[in-house]
PDB file of C-alpha atoms in Angstrom:
ATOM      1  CA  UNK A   1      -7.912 140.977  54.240  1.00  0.00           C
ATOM      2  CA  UNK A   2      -6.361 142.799  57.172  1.00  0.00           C
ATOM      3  CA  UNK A   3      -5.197 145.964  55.908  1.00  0.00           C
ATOM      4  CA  UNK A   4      -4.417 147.341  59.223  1.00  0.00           C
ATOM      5  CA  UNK A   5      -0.385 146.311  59.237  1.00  0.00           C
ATOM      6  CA  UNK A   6       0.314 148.140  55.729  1.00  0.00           C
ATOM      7  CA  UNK A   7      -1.362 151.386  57.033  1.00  0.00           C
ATOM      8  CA  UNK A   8       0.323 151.361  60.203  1.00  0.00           C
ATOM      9  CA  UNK A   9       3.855 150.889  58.574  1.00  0.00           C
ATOM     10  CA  UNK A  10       2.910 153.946  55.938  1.00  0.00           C
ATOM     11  CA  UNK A  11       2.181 156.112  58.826  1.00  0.00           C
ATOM     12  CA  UNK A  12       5.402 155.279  60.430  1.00  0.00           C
ATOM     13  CA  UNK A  13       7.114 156.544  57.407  1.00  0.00           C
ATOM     14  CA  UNK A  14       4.945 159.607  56.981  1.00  0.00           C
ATOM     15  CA  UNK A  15       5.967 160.233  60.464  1.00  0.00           C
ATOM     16  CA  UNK A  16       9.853 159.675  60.156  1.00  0.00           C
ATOM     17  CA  UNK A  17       9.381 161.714  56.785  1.00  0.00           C
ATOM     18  CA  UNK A  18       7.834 164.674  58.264  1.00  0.00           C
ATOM     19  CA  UNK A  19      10.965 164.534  61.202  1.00  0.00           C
ATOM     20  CA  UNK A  20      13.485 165.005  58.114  1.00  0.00           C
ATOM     21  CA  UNK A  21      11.365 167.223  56.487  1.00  0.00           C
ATOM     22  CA  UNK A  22      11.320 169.735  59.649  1.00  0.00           C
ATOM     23  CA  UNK A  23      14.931 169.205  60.264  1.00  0.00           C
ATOM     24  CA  UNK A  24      16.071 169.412  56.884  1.00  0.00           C
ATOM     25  CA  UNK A  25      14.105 173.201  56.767  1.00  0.00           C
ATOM     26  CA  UNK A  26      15.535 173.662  60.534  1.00  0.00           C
ATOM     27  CA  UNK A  27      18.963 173.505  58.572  1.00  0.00           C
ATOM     28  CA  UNK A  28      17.782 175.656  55.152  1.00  0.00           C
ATOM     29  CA  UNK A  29      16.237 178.331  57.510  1.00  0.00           C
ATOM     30  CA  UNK A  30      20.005 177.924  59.827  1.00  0.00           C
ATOM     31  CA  UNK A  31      21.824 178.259  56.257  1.00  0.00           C
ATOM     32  CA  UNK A  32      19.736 181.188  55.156  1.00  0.00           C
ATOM     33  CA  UNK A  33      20.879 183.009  58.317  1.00  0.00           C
ATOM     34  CA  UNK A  34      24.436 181.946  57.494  1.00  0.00           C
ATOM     35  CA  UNK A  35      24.807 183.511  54.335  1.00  0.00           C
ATOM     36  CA  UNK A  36      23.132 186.867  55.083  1.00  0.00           C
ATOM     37  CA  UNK A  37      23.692 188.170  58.814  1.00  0.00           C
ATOM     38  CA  UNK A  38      26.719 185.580  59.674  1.00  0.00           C
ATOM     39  CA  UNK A  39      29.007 186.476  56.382  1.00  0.00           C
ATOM     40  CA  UNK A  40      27.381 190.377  56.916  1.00  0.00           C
ATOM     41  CA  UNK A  41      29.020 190.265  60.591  1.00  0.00           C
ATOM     42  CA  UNK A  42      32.278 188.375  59.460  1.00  0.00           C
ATOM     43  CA  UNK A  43      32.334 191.314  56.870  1.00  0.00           C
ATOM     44  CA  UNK A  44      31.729 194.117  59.787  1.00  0.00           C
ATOM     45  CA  UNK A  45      34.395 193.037  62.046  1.00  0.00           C
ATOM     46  CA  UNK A  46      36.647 193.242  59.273  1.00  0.00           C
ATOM     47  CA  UNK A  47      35.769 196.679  58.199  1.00  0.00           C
ATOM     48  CA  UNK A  48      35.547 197.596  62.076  1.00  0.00           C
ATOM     49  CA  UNK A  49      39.629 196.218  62.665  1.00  0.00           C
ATOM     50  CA  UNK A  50      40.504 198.560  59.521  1.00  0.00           C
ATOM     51  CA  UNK A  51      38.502 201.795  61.496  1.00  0.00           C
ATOM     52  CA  UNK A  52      39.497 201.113  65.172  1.00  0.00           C
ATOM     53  CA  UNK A  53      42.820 199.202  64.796  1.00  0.00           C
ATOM     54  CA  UNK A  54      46.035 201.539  65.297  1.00  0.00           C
ATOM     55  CA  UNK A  55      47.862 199.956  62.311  1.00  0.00           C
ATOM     56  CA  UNK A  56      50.754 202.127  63.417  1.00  0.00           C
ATOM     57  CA  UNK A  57      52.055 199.726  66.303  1.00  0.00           C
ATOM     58  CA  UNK A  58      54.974 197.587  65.410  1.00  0.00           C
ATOM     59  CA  UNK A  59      53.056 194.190  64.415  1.00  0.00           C
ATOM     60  CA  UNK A  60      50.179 195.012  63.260  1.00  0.00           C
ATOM     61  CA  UNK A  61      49.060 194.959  59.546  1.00  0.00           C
ATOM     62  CA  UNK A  62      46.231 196.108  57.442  1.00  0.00           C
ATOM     63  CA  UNK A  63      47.410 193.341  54.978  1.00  0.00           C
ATOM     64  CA  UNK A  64      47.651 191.129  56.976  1.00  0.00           C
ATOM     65  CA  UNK A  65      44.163 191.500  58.704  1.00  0.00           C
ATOM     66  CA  UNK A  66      42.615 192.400  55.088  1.00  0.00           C
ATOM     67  CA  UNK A  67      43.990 188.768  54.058  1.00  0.00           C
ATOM     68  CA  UNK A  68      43.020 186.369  56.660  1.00  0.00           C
ATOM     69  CA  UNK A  69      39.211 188.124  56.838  1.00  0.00           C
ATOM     70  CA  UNK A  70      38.834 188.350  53.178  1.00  0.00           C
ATOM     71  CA  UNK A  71      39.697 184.060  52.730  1.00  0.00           C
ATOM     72  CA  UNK A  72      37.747 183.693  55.949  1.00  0.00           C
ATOM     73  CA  UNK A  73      34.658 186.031  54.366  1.00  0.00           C
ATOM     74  CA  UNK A  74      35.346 183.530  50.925  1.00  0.00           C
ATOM     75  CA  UNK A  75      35.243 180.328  52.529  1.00  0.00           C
ATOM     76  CA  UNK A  76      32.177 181.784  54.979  1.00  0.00           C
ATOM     77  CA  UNK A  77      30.428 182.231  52.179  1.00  0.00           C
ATOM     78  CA  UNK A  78      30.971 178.805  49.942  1.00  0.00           C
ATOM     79  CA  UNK A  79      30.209 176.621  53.488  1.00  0.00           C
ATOM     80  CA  UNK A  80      27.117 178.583  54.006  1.00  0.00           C
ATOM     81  CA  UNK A  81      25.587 178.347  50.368  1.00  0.00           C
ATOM     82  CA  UNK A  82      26.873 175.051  49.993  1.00  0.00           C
ATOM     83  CA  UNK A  83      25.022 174.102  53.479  1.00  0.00           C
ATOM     84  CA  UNK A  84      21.771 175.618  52.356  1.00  0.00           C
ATOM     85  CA  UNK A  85      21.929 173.840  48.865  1.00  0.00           C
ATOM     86  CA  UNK A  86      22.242 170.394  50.589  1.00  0.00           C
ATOM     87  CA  UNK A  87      19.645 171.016  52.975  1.00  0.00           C
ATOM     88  CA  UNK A  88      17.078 172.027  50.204  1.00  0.00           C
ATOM     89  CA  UNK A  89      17.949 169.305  47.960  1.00  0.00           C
ATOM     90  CA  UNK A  90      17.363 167.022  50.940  1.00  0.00           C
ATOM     91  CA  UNK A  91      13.884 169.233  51.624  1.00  0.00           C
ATOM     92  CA  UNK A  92      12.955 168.910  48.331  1.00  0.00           C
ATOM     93  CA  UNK A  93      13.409 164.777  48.234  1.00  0.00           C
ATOM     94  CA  UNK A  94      12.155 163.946  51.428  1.00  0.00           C
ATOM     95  CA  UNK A  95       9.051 166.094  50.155  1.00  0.00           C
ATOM     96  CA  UNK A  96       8.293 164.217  47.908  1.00  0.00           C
ATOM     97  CA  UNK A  97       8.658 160.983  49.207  1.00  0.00           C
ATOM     98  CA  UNK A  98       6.375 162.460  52.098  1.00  0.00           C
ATOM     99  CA  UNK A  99       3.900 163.384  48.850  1.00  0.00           C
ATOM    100  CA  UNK A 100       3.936 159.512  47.334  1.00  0.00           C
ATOM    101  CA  UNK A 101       3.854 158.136  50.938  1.00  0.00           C
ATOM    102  CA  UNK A 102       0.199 159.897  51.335  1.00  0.00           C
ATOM    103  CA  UNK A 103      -0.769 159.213  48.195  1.00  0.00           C
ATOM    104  CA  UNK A 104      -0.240 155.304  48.788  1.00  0.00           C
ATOM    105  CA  UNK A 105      -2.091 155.268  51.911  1.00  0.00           C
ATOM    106  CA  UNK A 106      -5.087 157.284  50.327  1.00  0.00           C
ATOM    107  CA  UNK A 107      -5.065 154.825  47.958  1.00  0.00           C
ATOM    108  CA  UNK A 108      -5.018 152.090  50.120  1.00  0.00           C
ATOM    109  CA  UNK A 109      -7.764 153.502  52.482  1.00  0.00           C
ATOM    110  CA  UNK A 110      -9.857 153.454  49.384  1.00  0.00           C
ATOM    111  CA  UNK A 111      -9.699 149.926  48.830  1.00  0.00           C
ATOM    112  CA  UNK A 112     -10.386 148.974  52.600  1.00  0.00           C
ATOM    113  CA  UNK A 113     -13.277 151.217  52.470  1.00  0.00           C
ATOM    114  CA  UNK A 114     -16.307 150.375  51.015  1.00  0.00           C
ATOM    115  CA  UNK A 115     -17.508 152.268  48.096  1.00  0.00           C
ATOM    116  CA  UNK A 116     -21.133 153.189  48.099  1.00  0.00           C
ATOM    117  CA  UNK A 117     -23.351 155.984  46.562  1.00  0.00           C
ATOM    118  CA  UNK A 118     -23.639 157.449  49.802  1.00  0.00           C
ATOM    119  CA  UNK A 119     -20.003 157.292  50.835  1.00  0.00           C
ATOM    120  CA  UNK A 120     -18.462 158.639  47.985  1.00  0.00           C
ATOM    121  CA  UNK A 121     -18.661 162.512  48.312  1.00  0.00           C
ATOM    122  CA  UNK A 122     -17.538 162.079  52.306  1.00  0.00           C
ATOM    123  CA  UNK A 123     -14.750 160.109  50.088  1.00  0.00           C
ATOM    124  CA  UNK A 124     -13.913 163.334  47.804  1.00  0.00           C
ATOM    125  CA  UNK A 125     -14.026 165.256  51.058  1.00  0.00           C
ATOM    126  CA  UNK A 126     -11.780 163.209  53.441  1.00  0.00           C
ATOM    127  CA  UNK A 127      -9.101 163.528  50.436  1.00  0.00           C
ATOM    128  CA  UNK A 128      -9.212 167.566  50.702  1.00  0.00           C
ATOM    129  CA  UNK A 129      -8.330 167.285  54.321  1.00  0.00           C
ATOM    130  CA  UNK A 130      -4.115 166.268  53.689  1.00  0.00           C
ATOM    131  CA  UNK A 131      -3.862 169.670  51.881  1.00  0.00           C
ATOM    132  CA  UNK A 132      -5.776 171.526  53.965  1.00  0.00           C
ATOM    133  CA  UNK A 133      -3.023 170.100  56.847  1.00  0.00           C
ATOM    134  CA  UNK A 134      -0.400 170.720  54.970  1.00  0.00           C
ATOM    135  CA  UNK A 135      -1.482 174.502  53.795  1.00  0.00           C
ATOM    136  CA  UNK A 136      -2.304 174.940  57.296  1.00  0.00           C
ATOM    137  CA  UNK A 137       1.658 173.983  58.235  1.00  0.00           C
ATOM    138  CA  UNK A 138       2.995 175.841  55.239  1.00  0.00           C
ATOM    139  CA  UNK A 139       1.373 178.625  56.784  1.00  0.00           C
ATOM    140  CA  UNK A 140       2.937 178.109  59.922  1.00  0.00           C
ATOM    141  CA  UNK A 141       6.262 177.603  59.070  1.00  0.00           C
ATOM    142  CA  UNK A 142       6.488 180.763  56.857  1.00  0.00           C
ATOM    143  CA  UNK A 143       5.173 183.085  60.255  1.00  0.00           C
ATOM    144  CA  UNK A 144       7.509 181.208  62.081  1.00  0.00           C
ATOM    145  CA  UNK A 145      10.469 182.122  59.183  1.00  0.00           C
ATOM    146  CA  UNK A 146       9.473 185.899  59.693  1.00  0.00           C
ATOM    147  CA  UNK A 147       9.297 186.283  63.178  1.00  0.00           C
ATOM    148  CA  UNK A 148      12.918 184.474  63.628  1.00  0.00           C
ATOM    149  CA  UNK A 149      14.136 186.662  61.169  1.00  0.00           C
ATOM    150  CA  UNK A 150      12.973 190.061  62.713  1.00  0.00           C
ATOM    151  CA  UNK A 151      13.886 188.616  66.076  1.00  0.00           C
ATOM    152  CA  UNK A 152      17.312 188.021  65.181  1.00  0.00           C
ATOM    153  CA  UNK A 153      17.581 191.536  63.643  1.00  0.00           C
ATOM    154  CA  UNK A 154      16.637 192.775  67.070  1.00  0.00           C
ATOM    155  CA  UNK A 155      18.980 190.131  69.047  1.00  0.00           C
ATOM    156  CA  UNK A 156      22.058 190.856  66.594  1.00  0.00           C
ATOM    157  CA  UNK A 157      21.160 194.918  65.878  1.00  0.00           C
ATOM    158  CA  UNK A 158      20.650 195.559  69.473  1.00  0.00           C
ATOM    159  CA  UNK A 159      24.357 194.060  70.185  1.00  0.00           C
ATOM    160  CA  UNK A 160      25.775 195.697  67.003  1.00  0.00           C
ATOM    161  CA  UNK A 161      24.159 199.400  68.529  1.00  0.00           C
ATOM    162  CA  UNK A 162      26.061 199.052  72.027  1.00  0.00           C
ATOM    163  CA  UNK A 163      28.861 198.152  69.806  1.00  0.00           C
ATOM    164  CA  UNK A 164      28.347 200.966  67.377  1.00  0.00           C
ATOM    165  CA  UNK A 165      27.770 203.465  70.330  1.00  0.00           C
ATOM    166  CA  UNK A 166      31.185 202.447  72.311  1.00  0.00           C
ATOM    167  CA  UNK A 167      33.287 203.137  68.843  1.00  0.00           C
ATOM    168  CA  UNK A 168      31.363 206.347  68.190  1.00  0.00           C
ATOM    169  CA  UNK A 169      33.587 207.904  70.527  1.00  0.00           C
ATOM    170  CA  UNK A 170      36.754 207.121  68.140  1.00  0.00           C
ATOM    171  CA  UNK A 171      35.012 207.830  64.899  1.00  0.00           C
ATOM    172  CA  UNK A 172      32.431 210.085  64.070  1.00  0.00           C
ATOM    173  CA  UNK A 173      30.556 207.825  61.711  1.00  0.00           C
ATOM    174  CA  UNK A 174      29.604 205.192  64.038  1.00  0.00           C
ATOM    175  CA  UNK A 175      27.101 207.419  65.930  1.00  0.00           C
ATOM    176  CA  UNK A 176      25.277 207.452  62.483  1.00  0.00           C
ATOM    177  CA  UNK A 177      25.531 203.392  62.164  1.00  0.00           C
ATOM    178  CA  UNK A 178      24.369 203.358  65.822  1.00  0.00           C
ATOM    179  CA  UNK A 179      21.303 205.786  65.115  1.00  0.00           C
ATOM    180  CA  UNK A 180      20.235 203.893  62.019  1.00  0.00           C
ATOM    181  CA  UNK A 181      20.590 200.119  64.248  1.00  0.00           C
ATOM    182  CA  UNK A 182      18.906 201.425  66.591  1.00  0.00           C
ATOM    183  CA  UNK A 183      15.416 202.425  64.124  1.00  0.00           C
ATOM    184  CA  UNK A 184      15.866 198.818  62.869  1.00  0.00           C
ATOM    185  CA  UNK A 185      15.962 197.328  65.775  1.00  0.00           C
ATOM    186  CA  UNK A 186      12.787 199.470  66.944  1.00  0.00           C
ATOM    187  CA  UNK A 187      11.237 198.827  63.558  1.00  0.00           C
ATOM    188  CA  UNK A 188      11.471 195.148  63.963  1.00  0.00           C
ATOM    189  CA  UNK A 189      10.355 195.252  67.445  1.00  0.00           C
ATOM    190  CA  UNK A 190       6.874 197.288  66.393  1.00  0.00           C
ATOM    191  CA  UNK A 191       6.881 194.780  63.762  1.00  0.00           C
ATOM    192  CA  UNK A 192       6.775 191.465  65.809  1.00  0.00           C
ATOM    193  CA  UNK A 193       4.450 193.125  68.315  1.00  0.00           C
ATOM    194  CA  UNK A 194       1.774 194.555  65.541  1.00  0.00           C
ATOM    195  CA  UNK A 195       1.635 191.099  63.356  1.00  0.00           C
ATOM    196  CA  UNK A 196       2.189 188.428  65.811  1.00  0.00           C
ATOM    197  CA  UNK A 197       3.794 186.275  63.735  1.00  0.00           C
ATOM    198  CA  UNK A 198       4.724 183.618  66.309  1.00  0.00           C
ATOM    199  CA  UNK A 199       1.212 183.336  67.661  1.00  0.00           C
ATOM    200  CA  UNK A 200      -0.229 183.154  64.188  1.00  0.00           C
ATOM    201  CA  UNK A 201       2.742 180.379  63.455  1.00  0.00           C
ATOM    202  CA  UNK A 202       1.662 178.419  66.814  1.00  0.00           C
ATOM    203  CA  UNK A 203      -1.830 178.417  66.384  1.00  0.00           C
ATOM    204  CA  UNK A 204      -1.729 177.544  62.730  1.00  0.00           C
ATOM    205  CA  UNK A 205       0.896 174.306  63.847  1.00  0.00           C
ATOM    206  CA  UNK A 206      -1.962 173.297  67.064  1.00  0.00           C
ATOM    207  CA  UNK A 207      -4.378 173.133  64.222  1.00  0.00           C
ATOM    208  CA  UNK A 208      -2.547 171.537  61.531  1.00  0.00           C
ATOM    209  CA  UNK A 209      -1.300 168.850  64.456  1.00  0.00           C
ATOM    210  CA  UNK A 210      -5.007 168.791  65.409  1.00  0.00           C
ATOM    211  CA  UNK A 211      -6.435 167.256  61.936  1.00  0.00           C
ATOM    212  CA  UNK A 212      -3.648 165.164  61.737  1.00  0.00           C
ATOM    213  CA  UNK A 213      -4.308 163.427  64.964  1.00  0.00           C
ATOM    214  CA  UNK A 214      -8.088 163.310  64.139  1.00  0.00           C
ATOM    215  CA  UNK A 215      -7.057 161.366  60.621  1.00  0.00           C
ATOM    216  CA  UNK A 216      -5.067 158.880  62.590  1.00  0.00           C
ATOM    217  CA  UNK A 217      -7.751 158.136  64.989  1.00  0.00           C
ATOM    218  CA  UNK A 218     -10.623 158.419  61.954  1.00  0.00           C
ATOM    219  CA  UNK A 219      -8.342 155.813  60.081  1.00  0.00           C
ATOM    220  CA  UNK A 220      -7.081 153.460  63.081  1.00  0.00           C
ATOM    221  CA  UNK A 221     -10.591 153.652  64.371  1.00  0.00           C
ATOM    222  CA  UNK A 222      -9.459 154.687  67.954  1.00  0.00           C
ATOM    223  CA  UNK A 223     -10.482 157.003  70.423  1.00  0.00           C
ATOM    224  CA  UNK A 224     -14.069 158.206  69.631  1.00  0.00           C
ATOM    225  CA  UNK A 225     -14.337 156.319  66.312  1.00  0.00           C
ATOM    226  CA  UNK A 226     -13.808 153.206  68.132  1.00  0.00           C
ATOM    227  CA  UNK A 227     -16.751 150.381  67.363  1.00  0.00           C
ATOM    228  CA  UNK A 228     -18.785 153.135  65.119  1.00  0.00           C
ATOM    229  CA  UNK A 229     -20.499 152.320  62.353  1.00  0.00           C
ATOM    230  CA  UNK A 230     -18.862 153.839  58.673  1.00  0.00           C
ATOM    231  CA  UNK A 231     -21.495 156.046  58.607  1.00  0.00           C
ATOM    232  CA  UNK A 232     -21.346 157.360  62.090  1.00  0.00           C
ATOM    233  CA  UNK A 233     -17.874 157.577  61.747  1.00  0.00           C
ATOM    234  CA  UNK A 234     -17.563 159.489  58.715  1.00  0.00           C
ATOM    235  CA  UNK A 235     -20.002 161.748  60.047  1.00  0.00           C
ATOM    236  CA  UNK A 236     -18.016 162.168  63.300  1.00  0.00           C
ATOM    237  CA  UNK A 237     -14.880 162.881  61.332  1.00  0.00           C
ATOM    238  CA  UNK A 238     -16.704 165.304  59.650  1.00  0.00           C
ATOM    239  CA  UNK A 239     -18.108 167.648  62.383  1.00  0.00           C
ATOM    240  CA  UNK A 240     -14.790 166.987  64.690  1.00  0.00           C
ATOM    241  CA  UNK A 241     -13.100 169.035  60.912  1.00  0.00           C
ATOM    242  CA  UNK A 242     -14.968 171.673  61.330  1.00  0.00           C
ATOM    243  CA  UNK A 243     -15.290 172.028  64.621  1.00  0.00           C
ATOM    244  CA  UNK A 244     -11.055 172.146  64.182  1.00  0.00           C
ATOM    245  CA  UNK A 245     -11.110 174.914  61.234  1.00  0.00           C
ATOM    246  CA  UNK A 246     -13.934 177.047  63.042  1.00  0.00           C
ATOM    247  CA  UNK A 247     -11.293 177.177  66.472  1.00  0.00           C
ATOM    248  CA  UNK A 248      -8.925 178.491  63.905  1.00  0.00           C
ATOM    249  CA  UNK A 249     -10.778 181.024  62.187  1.00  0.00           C
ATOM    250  CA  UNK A 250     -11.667 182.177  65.320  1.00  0.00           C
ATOM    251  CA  UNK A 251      -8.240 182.716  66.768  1.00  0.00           C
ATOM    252  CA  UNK A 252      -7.433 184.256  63.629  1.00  0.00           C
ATOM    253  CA  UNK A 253      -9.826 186.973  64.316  1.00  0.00           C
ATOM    254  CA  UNK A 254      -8.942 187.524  68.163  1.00  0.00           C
ATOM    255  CA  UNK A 255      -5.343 188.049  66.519  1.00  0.00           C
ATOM    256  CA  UNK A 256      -6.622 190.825  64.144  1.00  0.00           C
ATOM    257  CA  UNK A 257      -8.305 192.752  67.616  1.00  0.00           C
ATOM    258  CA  UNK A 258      -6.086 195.327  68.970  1.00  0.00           C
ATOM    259  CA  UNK A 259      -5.420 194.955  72.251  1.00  0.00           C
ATOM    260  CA  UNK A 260      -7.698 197.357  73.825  1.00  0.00           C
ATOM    261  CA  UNK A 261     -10.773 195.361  72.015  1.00  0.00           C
ATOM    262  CA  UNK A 262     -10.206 192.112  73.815  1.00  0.00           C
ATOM    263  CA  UNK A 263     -12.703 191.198  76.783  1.00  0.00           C
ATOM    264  CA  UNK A 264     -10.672 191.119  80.077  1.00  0.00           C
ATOM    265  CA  UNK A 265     -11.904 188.975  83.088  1.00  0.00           C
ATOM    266  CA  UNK A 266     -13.264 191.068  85.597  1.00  0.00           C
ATOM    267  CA  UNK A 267     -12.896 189.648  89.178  1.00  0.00           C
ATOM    268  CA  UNK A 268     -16.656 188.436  90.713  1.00  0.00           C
ATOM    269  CA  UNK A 269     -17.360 189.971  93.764  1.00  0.00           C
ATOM    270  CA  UNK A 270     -17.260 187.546  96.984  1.00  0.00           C
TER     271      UNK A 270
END
């Protein structure tokens, strides 16, 4: 029996899955920014037009300005949590789906392969390797979450301190607000720069994309598993793995070197 059709179609859906899975966290992580620095700026500009507005012109109104930003702050806030609910509800069932999806093709690449003594603990081994890809993405994803959220503090604080700095010449406080932007924004700065979170993020994704296009090839029997023998194959499999996770560990520990420690190219002499 030709088995080949019903794993295909499973990792078409695994693939599609993982899509809405990254989208639907592209739209949680979008949300989160919503309700914290989107409703915290709506907030600012409407305690800035109370400090810098001359209410004392005919037409304009505290009131009036007080009411339109406080139902705009209120429904800010209901879109934005409502938005990041959806999304993780959506997260959440795709996620599984994505879980059950793996589970039936493990299953199924059981039955097409055949059991022996020999073959069974490569068996308990090749089973390890989805979570390992998947902690290896999680991983990813949450460096990539950190260093979009202290790069947007130094995007949105560096505009808020040029801000600040022009309305410190009406009122005295705002020189304060502009000193204390100004350490966050070099704060996160130092921050991004000292832990590298979007290296660590990229590498981490290169790897985790890495095993997952070695399982595809060790299960389609393409590329260099093509017209091997189970046994050569598995064993292939095997040392291509750790050939992956070795690459990996040792990026992680050219991240850890300060700069002055890494080997620089010196030019050969003609």
């Amino acid at each position: 029996m030709d088995n080949s059709l019903p794993l295909l179609a499973i990792d078409q859906r695994i693939i599609e899955l993982e899509a809405q899975i990254s989208a639907s966290r592209l739209a949680k992580r979008w949300g989160l920014a919503w309700i914290t620095l989107g409703n915290i700026l709506l907030i600012g500009a409407v305690v800035a037009g109370n400090m810098l507005i001359d209410f004392s012109k005919p037409g304009n109104g505290r009131s009036t300005l007080n009411t339109i930003g406080t139902i705009l702050t209120v429904l800010s806030i209901l879109i934005s949590v409502t938005f990041w609910i959806v999304a993780r509800s959506s997260e959440r069932e795709e996620t599984v789906q994505l879980l059950q999806s793996q589970a039936e093709r493990r299953s199924l690449e059981v039955i097409t392969e055949p059991q022996t003594a020999a073959s069974q603990p490569f068996q308990e081994y090749y089973r390890s390797i989805p979570d390992l890809r998947d902690e290896y993405r999680k991983s990813a994803e949450r460096y990539r979450g950190r260093h979009n959220l202290f790069q947007l503090t130094v995007i949105i604080g560096s505009i808020l301190t040029s801000v600040s700095t022009t309305a410190a010449a009406e009122q005295g406080i705002w020189s304060w607000i502009a000193v204390g932007l100004s350490a966050l924004v070099s704060i996160s700065a130092g921050v991004i720069a000292y832990f590298k979170f979007r290296e660590r993020s990229l590498n981490l994704q290169q790897t985790a994309d890495s095993i997952d296009q070695e399982m595809q090839a060790y299960s389609l029997r393409i590329r260099r598993y093509r017209n091997l023998a189970p046994e050569e194959a598995s064993s292939t499999f095997a040392e291509e793995l750790e050939r992956i996770r070795e690459e990996q560990r040792k990026k992680e520990l050219q991240l850890e070197q300060p700069p002055e420690a890494v080997p620089q190219q010196r030019p050969q002499p003609l």
